[in-house]
Amino acid sequence: PAPTPAALVQRAYAHFDGDAVRDRCTTDAGEGRRAVNLLIEGLRCAACVWLIERRVGRLKGVDGLDVNPATARARVVFDPAVAPLSLVLESLAELGYRPLVLGSADSLAAAARERRDALKRLAVAGFGMMQVMMFAVALYYGSATGIDAVMSDFLRGVSLVVTAPVLFYSGWPILTGALRDLRARSIGMDVPIALGLVLACAASAWNTATHQGQVYFDSVTMFVFFLSLGRYVEMIARHRSGSVADALAR
């Protein structure tokens, strides 16, 4: 007789119940419990999370289940004496998902911190860009139709105040990357970008202080935002591919 799907699933994950493998793939959660970090292939939306929580979260011996649909990751706290790791993985596989065991919680926490910091910088750049662009529209329109000098100076000064945190907070990784390249006596991608941003901001600040010339605060904030956005998307792809590679290696 042909083997049943359930038998094939059990055979695929049975080796995770060995003490050596389980201790290497999981971390101590206290009181005899273990915690495992999983990458769940096929997880796409909140409905998937609901299904997993309803099926796996209600297993006897599973004391905690945290599923993140944005990163397709899950953290499961379980009692190996009641619910072995193979049972958790089998339950996910029977639902049609492919669970991959990730590395330690420390590496996942570091990746989460990197994503959180990058998202904060992206948010500051986005809000700053929108505000400075609003001021820039008024300045561009006013230069063509006539604008009071006091109001022009005010809009330039406010644009400078808003641009500063965008450049020195959201753009800080670019500036530090440029300094790192210069210390290594090499010209990386960050060097010309940081040079252009700093010079454009410095020239605009000088023109604001002397009440003459053009200002380019909108260009500075827009460039920082789009560059931060591109690097954030690249970081997400890098984290996901790294998680898959780490899981397959294990």
Short mmCIF file of C-alpha atoms in Angstrom, two decimals:
data_model
loop_
_atom_site.label_atom_id
_atom_site.label_comp_id
_atom_site.label_asym_id
_atom_site.label_seq_id
_atom_site.Cartn_x
_atom_site.Cartn_y
_atom_site.Cartn_z
CA PRO A 1 0.00 0.00 0.00
CA ALA A 2 1.14 3.56 -0.74
CA PRO A 3 2.13 5.70 2.25
CA THR A 4 -0.43 8.22 3.45
CA PRO A 5 0.36 11.97 3.39
CA ALA A 6 0.36 12.01 7.19
CA ALA A 7 3.04 9.32 7.25
CA LEU A 8 5.19 11.26 4.81
CA VAL A 9 4.88 14.41 6.92
CA GLN A 10 5.81 12.56 10.11
CA ARG A 11 8.84 11.03 8.41
CA ALA A 12 9.99 14.46 7.17
CA TYR A 13 10.12 16.06 10.63
CA ALA A 14 10.81 13.17 12.98
CA HIS A 15 14.53 13.93 13.24
CA PHE A 16 13.78 17.25 14.98
CA ASP A 17 12.84 15.35 18.13
CA GLY A 18 16.40 14.21 18.75
CA ASP A 19 17.98 15.93 21.75
CA ALA A 20 21.01 17.21 19.84
CA VAL A 21 19.00 18.64 16.94
CA ARG A 22 16.30 20.09 19.18
CA ASP A 23 18.81 21.81 21.47
CA ARG A 24 20.63 23.33 18.50
CA CYS A 25 17.47 24.61 16.79
CA THR A 26 15.62 25.88 19.86
CA THR A 27 16.28 28.05 22.90
CA ASP A 28 15.39 27.60 26.55
CA ALA A 29 12.09 29.30 27.47
CA GLY A 30 12.11 28.33 31.16
CA GLU A 31 10.15 25.75 33.14
CA GLY A 32 11.22 22.95 30.81
CA ARG A 33 9.84 24.67 27.74
CA ARG A 34 11.63 25.42 24.48
CA ALA A 35 11.20 28.22 21.92
CA VAL A 36 11.72 27.88 18.18
CA ASN A 37 11.78 30.50 15.41
CA LEU A 38 10.26 29.46 12.11
CA LEU A 39 10.06 30.82 8.60
CA ILE A 40 6.70 29.77 7.17
CA GLU A 41 6.69 29.51 3.39
CA GLY A 42 3.29 30.20 1.85
CA LEU A 43 2.12 32.59 4.58
CA ARG A 44 0.58 35.55 2.78
CA CYS A 45 -2.09 37.32 4.82
CA ALA A 46 -3.89 37.69 8.15
CA ALA A 47 -6.20 34.82 7.27
CA CYS A 48 -3.18 32.52 7.18
CA VAL A 49 -2.21 33.76 10.64
CA TRP A 50 -5.73 33.06 11.91
CA LEU A 51 -5.63 29.53 10.53
CA ILE A 52 -2.21 28.79 12.04
CA GLU A 53 -3.19 30.20 15.42
CA ARG A 54 -6.41 28.19 15.40
CA ARG A 55 -4.67 24.93 14.49
CA VAL A 56 -1.18 25.10 16.00
CA GLY A 57 -1.89 27.53 18.84
CA ARG A 58 -4.50 25.18 20.29
CA LEU A 59 -2.24 22.15 20.39
CA LYS A 60 -1.78 20.72 23.86
CA GLY A 61 1.72 21.63 25.01
CA VAL A 62 2.01 24.79 22.89
CA ASP A 63 2.22 27.63 25.41
CA GLY A 64 2.87 30.55 23.05
CA LEU A 65 2.55 31.36 19.38
CA ASP A 66 3.48 34.67 17.74
CA VAL A 67 3.07 34.90 13.96
CA ASN A 68 4.16 37.93 11.91
CA PRO A 69 2.49 37.97 8.47
CA ALA A 70 4.76 40.77 7.21
CA THR A 71 7.94 38.73 7.60
CA ALA A 72 6.37 35.23 7.41
CA ARG A 73 8.02 34.34 10.71
CA ALA A 74 6.65 32.66 13.79
CA ARG A 75 7.92 32.05 17.31
CA VAL A 76 6.52 29.02 19.09
CA VAL A 77 6.97 28.21 22.78
CA PHE A 78 6.25 24.55 23.48
CA ASP A 79 6.74 21.79 26.03
CA PRO A 80 8.75 19.04 24.29
CA ALA A 81 7.42 16.43 26.71
CA VAL A 82 3.83 17.12 25.63
CA ALA A 83 4.14 18.60 22.15
CA PRO A 84 7.43 17.66 20.47
CA LEU A 85 8.88 19.95 17.84
CA SER A 86 8.00 17.49 15.09
CA LEU A 87 4.31 17.79 16.03
CA VAL A 88 4.43 21.57 15.65
CA LEU A 89 6.11 21.30 12.26
CA GLU A 90 3.76 18.52 11.13
CA SER A 91 0.72 20.61 12.04
CA LEU A 92 1.99 23.47 9.88
CA ALA A 93 2.83 21.15 6.99
CA GLU A 94 -0.61 19.52 7.11
CA LEU A 95 -2.14 22.99 6.68
CA GLY A 96 -0.19 23.39 3.43
CA TYR A 97 2.67 25.58 4.71
CA ARG A 98 6.35 24.72 4.72
CA PRO A 99 7.97 25.47 8.08
CA LEU A 100 11.71 26.14 8.07
CA VAL A 101 13.62 26.29 11.34
CA LEU A 102 15.58 29.52 11.68
CA GLY A 103 18.61 30.42 13.76
CA SER A 104 18.88 31.75 17.27
CA ALA A 105 16.64 34.40 18.75
CA ASP A 106 19.59 36.80 18.95
CA SER A 107 20.04 36.92 15.17
CA LEU A 108 16.32 37.43 14.68
CA ALA A 109 16.27 40.18 17.31
CA ALA A 110 19.18 41.93 15.57
CA ALA A 111 17.35 41.78 12.24
CA ALA A 112 14.18 43.09 13.88
CA ARG A 113 16.11 46.00 15.39
CA GLU A 114 17.63 46.83 12.01
CA ARG A 115 14.20 46.81 10.36
CA ARG A 116 12.70 48.93 13.15
CA ASP A 117 15.48 51.53 12.97
CA ALA A 118 15.31 51.68 9.18
CA LEU A 119 11.54 52.11 9.29
CA LYS A 120 11.86 55.00 11.76
CA ARG A 121 14.39 56.75 9.53
CA LEU A 122 12.17 56.17 6.51
CA ALA A 123 9.15 57.62 8.31
CA VAL A 124 11.06 60.76 9.35
CA ALA A 125 12.34 61.19 5.79
CA GLY A 126 8.86 60.72 4.33
CA PHE A 127 7.12 63.19 6.62
CA GLY A 128 9.96 65.69 6.27
CA MET A 129 9.93 65.43 2.48
CA MET A 130 6.17 66.07 2.33
CA GLN A 131 6.42 69.14 4.52
CA VAL A 132 9.40 70.64 2.69
CA MET A 133 7.76 70.00 -0.68
CA MET A 134 4.70 71.95 0.52
CA PHE A 135 6.92 74.89 1.42
CA ALA A 136 8.80 74.56 -1.88
CA VAL A 137 5.58 74.79 -3.89
CA ALA A 138 4.77 78.06 -2.14
CA LEU A 139 8.26 79.40 -2.80
CA TYR A 140 8.28 78.38 -6.47
CA TYR A 141 4.81 79.78 -7.05
CA GLY A 142 5.62 82.91 -5.08
CA SER A 143 8.79 83.60 -7.07
CA ALA A 144 6.69 83.70 -10.24
CA THR A 145 3.73 85.67 -8.90
CA GLY A 146 5.42 87.80 -6.26
CA ILE A 147 5.80 86.90 -2.57
CA ASP A 148 6.53 89.03 0.44
CA ALA A 149 10.20 88.88 1.42
CA VAL A 150 9.36 88.19 5.06
CA MET A 151 7.16 85.25 4.11
CA SER A 152 9.82 83.92 1.73
CA ASP A 153 12.46 84.06 4.48
CA PHE A 154 10.05 82.36 6.87
CA LEU A 155 9.36 79.47 4.48
CA ARG A 156 13.08 79.05 3.82
CA GLY A 157 13.87 79.01 7.53
CA VAL A 158 11.16 76.45 8.31
CA SER A 159 12.38 74.31 5.40
CA LEU A 160 15.88 74.38 6.89
CA VAL A 161 14.56 73.31 10.31
CA VAL A 162 12.62 70.39 8.81
CA THR A 163 15.48 69.33 6.51
CA ALA A 164 18.03 69.07 9.35
CA PRO A 165 16.56 65.94 11.03
CA VAL A 166 15.94 64.35 7.64
CA LEU A 167 19.57 64.76 6.64
CA PHE A 168 21.24 64.04 9.97
CA TYR A 169 18.86 61.33 11.24
CA SER A 170 17.36 59.61 8.20
CA GLY A 171 20.50 60.20 6.18
CA TRP A 172 22.88 59.29 9.00
CA PRO A 173 23.71 55.82 7.54
CA ILE A 174 24.72 57.55 4.30
CA LEU A 175 26.94 60.05 6.08
CA THR A 176 28.60 57.43 8.29
CA GLY A 177 29.10 55.17 5.27
CA ALA A 178 30.86 57.99 3.46
CA LEU A 179 33.13 58.65 6.46
CA ARG A 180 33.93 54.94 6.67
CA ASP A 181 34.89 54.86 2.99
CA LEU A 182 37.08 57.95 3.35
CA ARG A 183 38.88 56.47 6.34
CA ALA A 184 39.57 53.39 4.23
CA ARG A 185 40.84 55.69 1.44
CA SER A 186 38.26 54.41 -1.03
CA ILE A 187 35.41 56.03 -2.93
CA GLY A 188 32.24 54.05 -2.34
CA MET A 189 28.70 54.84 -3.37
CA ASP A 190 27.99 56.80 -0.20
CA VAL A 191 30.79 59.32 -0.76
CA PRO A 192 29.38 61.23 -3.78
CA ILE A 193 25.84 60.94 -2.38
CA ALA A 194 26.82 62.37 1.01
CA LEU A 195 28.93 65.07 -0.66
CA GLY A 196 26.02 66.16 -2.84
CA LEU A 197 23.55 66.18 0.05
CA VAL A 198 25.82 68.12 2.41
CA LEU A 199 26.83 70.67 -0.21
CA ALA A 200 23.23 71.21 -1.35
CA CYS A 201 22.05 71.65 2.23
CA ALA A 202 24.98 73.92 3.15
CA ALA A 203 24.46 76.11 0.07
CA SER A 204 20.74 76.35 0.79
CA ALA A 205 21.40 77.24 4.43
CA TRP A 206 23.86 79.95 3.34
CA ASN A 207 21.37 81.39 0.87
CA THR A 208 18.71 81.34 3.58
CA ALA A 209 20.97 83.25 5.96
CA THR A 210 21.99 85.82 3.33
CA HIS A 211 18.44 86.20 1.90
CA GLN A 212 19.51 85.56 -1.67
CA GLY A 213 19.90 82.76 -4.21
CA GLN A 214 17.99 79.51 -4.47
CA VAL A 215 17.38 76.80 -1.87
CA TYR A 216 17.29 73.06 -2.54
CA PHE A 217 15.89 71.65 0.69
CA ASP A 218 13.15 69.84 -1.25
CA SER A 219 15.74 68.05 -3.39
CA VAL A 220 17.75 67.02 -0.32
CA THR A 221 14.78 65.57 1.57
CA MET A 222 13.36 63.86 -1.52
CA PHE A 223 16.69 62.22 -2.33
CA VAL A 224 17.14 60.99 1.24
CA PHE A 225 13.62 59.56 1.27
CA PHE A 226 13.87 57.65 -2.01
CA LEU A 227 17.33 56.35 -1.20
CA SER A 228 16.15 55.23 2.25
CA LEU A 229 13.13 53.56 0.67
CA GLY A 230 15.27 51.66 -1.80
CA ARG A 231 17.64 50.50 0.93
CA TYR A 232 14.73 49.45 3.14
CA VAL A 233 13.28 47.27 0.37
CA GLU A 234 16.73 45.80 -0.27
CA MET A 235 17.16 45.08 3.45
CA ILE A 236 13.82 43.22 3.64
CA ALA A 237 14.78 41.08 0.65
CA ARG A 238 18.20 40.41 2.17
CA HIS A 239 16.72 39.35 5.49
CA ARG A 240 14.25 36.99 3.86
CA SER A 241 16.82 35.38 1.58
CA GLY A 242 19.24 35.08 4.49
CA SER A 243 16.58 33.41 6.63
CA VAL A 244 15.80 30.90 3.91
CA ALA A 245 19.49 30.14 3.36
CA ASP A 246 20.06 29.71 7.10
CA ALA A 247 17.03 27.43 7.42
CA LEU A 248 18.05 25.29 4.45
CA ALA A 249 21.58 25.02 5.80
CA ARG A 250 20.21 23.74 9.12
#
